[in-house]
Short mmCIF file of C-alpha atoms in Angstrom, two decimals:
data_model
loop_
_atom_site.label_atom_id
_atom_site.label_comp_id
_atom_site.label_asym_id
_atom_site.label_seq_id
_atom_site.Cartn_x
_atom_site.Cartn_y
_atom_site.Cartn_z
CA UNK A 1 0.00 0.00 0.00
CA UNK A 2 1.37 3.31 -1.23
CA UNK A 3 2.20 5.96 1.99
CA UNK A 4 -0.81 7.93 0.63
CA UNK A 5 -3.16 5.39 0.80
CA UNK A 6 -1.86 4.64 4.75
CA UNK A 7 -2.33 8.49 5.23
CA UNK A 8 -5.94 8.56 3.54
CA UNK A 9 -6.48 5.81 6.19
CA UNK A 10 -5.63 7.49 9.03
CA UNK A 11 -7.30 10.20 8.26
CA UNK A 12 -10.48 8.75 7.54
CA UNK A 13 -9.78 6.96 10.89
CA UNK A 14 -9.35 9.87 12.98
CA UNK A 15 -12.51 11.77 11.13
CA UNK A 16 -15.52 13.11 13.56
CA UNK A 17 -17.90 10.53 11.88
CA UNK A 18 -15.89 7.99 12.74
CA UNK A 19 -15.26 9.15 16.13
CA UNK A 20 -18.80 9.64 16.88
CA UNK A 21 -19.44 6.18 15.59
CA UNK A 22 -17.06 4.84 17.90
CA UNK A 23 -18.30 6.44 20.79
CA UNK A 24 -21.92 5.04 19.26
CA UNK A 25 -20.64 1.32 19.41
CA UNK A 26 -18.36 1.75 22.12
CA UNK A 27 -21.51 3.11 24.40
CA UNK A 28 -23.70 0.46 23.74
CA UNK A 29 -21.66 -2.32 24.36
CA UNK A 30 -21.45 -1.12 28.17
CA UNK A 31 -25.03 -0.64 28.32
CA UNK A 32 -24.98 -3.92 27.23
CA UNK A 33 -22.66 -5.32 30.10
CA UNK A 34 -25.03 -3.03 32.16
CA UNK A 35 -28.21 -4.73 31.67
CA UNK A 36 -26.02 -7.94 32.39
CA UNK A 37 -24.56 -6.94 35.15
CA UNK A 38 -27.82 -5.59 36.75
CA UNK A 39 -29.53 -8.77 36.14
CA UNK A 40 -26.71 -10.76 38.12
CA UNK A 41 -27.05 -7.82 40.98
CA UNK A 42 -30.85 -8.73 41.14
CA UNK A 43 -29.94 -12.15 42.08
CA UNK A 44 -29.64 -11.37 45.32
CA UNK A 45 -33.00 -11.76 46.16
CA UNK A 46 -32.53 -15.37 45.48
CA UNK A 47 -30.28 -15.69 48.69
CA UNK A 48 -26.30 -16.14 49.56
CA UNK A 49 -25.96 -19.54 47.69
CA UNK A 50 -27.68 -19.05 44.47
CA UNK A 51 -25.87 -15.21 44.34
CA UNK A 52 -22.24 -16.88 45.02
CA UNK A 53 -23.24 -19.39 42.54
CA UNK A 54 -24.05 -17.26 39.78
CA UNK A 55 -20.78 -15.47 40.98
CA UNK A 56 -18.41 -18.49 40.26
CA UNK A 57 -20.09 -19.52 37.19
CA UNK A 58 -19.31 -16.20 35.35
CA UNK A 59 -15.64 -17.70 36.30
CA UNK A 60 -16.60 -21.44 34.73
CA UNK A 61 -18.32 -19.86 31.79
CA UNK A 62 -16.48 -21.68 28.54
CA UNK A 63 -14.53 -24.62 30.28
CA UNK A 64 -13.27 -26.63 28.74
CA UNK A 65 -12.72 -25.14 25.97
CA UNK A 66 -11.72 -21.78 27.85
CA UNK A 67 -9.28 -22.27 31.17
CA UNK A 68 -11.03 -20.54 34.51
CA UNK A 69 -12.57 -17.22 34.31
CA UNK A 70 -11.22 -16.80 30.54
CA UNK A 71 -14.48 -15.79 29.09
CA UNK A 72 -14.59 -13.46 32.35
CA UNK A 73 -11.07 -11.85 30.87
CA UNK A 74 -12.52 -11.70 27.12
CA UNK A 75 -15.24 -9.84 28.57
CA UNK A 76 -13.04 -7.50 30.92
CA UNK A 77 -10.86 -6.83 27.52
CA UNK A 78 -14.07 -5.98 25.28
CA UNK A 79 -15.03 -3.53 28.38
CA UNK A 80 -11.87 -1.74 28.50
CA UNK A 81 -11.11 -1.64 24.88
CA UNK A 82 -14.56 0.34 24.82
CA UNK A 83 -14.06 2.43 27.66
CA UNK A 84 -10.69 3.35 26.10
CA UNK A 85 -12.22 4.11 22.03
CA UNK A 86 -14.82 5.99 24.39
CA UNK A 87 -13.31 8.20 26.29
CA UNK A 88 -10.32 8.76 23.33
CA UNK A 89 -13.28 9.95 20.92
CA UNK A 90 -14.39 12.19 23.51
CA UNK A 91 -11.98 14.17 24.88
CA UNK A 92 -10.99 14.40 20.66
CA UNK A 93 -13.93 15.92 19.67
CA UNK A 94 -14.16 17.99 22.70
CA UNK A 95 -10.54 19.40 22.26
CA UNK A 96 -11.40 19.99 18.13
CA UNK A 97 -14.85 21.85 19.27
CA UNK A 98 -13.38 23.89 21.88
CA UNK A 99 -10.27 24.77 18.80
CA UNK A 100 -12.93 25.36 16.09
CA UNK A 101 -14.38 27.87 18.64
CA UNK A 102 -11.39 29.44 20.22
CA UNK A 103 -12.34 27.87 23.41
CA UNK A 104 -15.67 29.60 23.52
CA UNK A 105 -17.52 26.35 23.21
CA UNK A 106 -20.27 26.30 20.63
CA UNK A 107 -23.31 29.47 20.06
CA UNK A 108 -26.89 27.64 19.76
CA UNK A 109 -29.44 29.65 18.82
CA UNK A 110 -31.59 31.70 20.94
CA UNK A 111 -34.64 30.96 22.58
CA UNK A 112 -37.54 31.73 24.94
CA UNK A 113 -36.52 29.44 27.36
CA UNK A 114 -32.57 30.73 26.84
CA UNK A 115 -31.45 33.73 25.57
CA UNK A 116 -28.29 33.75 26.01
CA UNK A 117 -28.30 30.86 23.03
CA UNK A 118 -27.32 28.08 24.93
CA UNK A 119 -29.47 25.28 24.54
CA UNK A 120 -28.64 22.22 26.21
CA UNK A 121 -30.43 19.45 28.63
CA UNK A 122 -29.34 19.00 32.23
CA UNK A 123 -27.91 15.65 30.37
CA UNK A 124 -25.85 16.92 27.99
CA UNK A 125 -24.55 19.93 30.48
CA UNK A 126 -23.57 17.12 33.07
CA UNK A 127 -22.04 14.16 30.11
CA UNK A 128 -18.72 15.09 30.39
CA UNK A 129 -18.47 15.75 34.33
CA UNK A 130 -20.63 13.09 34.57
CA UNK A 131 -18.62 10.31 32.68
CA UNK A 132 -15.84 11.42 34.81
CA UNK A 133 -18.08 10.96 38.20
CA UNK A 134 -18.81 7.26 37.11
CA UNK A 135 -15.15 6.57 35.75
CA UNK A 136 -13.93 7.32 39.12
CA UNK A 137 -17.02 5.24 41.20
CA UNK A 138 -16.43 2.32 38.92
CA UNK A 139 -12.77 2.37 40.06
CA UNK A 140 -14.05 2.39 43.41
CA UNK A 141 -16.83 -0.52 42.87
CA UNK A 142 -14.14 -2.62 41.36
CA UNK A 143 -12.07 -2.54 44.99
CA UNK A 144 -14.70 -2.85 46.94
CA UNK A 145 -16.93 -5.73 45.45
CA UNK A 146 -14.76 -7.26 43.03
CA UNK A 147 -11.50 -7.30 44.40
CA UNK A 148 -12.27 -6.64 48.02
CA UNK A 149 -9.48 -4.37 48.42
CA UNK A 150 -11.93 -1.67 50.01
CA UNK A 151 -14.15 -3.63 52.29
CA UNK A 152 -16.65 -0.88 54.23
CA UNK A 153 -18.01 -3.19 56.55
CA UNK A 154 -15.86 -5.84 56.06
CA UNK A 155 -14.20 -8.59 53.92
CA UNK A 156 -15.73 -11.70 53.26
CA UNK A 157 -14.72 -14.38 50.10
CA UNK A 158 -18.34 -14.66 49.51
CA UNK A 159 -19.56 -12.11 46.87
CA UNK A 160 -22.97 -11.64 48.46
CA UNK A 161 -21.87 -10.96 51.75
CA UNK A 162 -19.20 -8.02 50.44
CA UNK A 163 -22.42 -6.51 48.92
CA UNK A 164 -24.21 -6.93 52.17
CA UNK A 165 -21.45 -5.67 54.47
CA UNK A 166 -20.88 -2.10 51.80
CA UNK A 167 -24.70 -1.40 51.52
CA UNK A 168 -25.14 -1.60 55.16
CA UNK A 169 -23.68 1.63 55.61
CA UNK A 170 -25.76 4.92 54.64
CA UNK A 171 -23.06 6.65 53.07
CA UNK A 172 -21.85 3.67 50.84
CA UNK A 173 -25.41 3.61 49.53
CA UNK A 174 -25.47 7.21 48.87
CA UNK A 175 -22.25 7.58 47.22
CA UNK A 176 -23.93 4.88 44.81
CA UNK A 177 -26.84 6.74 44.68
CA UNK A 178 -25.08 9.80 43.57
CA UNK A 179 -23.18 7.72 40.77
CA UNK A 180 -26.21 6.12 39.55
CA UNK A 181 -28.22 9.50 39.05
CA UNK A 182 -24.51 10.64 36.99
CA UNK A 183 -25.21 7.63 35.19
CA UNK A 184 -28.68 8.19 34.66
CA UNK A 185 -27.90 11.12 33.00
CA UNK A 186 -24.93 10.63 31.28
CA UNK A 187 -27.36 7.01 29.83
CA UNK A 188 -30.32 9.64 28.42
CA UNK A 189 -28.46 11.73 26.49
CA UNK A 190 -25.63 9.05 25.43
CA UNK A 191 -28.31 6.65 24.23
CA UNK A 192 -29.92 9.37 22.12
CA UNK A 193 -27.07 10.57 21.01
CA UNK A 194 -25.93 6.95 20.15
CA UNK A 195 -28.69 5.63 18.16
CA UNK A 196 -28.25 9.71 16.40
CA UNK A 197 -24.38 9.09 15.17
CA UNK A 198 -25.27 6.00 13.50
CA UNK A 199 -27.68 7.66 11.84
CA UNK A 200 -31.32 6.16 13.85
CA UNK A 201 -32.38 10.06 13.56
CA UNK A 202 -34.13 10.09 10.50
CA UNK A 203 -37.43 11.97 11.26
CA UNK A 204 -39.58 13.27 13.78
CA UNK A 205 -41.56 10.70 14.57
CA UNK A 206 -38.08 8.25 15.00
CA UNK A 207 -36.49 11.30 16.91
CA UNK A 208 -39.58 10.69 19.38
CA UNK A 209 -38.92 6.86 19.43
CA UNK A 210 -35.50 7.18 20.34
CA UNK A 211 -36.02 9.74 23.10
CA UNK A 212 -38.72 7.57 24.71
CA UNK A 213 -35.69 4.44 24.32
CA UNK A 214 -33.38 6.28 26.30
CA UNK A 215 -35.51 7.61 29.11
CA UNK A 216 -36.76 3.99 29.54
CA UNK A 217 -33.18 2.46 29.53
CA UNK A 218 -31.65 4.92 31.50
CA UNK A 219 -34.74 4.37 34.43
CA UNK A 220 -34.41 0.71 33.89
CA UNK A 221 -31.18 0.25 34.57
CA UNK A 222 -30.64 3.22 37.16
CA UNK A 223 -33.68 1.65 39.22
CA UNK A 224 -32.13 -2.18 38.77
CA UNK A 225 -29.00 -0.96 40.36
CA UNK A 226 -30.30 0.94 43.09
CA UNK A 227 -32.98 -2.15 44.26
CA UNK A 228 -30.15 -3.86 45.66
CA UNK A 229 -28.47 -1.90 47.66
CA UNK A 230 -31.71 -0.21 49.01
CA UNK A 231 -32.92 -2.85 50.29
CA UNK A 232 -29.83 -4.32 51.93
CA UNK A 233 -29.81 -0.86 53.67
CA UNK A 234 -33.24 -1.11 54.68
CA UNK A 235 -32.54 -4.39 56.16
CA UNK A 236 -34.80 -6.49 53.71
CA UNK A 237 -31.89 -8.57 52.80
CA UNK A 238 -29.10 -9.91 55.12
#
């Protein structure tokens, strides 16, 4: 391949369509793992056994064919490779908005509702602070439920019983609380915004449609996390 067919590739590559897309693709694959994960959470209500169960199985998923916990890694590597395309496309189209506009940020028109031309929801005000809130909690989830290096409450081998011990304690559950609602918001505008960049938005009545789909998967899966540790807290699960 000549050097100016490597270049043209790059280029195309590093294009804002592209990087939009990949923030698309990238976002809905952890939404995925999201609705997965919340499911597993839910399983508490089935008791200590059938929650460590599920808990080692996600580790036996694959064998033989995969040694223990491999599909667990391939999972792990899928997460952070999107996390990584993410947060890359990001912070590059926020750096090439804020250089198109001299660091102003971008005029929107004016309105009734805001006449200083800034139109913007609470969701799209808060998705960059807000991915920042929940990259920082889920830092903070992984030591304390996955690998028990934080243990508020306690330690304890058995997964259930970590969760148990952490949302025992009122301000545990409230810093989750205030990471869920970042999520919440950061989830309605990203899934919009998703569904937009590959090109969903096609007409008025679809732009409807996919505002409904990401106020209802943003409440579904901001109310399926917060069950759990709610109730621990309120003491209808020990």
């Amino acid at each position: 391949m000549s050097i100016n067919g490597v270049g043209a590739r790059q280029k195309v590559l590093r294009s804002s369509v592209v990087l939009h897309a990949g923030m698309a693709v990238s976002g809905l694959i952890m939404i995925l793992f999201l609705l997965a994960h919340m499911y597993g959470n839910l399983k508490i209500f089935e008791g200590q056994q059938a929650f460590d169960s599920y808990s080692a199985y996600l580790r036996e998923i694959g064998e033989p064919l995969l040694p223990y916990s491999g599909a667990l890694w391939i999972i792990r590597v899928v997460l952070l490779l999107s996390v990584g395309v993410h947060i890359y496309a990001a912070f590059t189209l926020w750096f090439r908005s804020r250089a198109a506009t001299h660091g102003k940020g971008a005029w929107r028109y004016e309105s009734t509702k805001n006449r200083r031309g800034v139109q913007r929801s609470y969701a799209s005000f808060t998705l960059r602070w807000g991915g920042i809130v929940i990259g920082l909690f889920v830092i903070y989830h992984i030591l304390h439920l996955t690998a028990d290096v934080i243990a508020p409450g306690g330690t304890s081998s058995s997964a259930y019983q970590r969760m148990v011990n952490g949302f025992s304690i009122w301000w545990v559950v409230l810093s989750y609380a205030v990471a869920l609602i970042a999520l919440g918001f950061h989830l309605r505008h990203g899934v919009w915004s998703a569904f937009a960049s590959l090109g969903a938005n096609t007409s008025v009545a679809r732009r409807r449609v996919l505002n409904g789909t990401a106020t209802v998967v943003a409440a579904i899966i901001l109310v399926g996390f917060f069950i759990p540790p709610l109730v621990i807290w309120l003491g209808w699960v020990q």
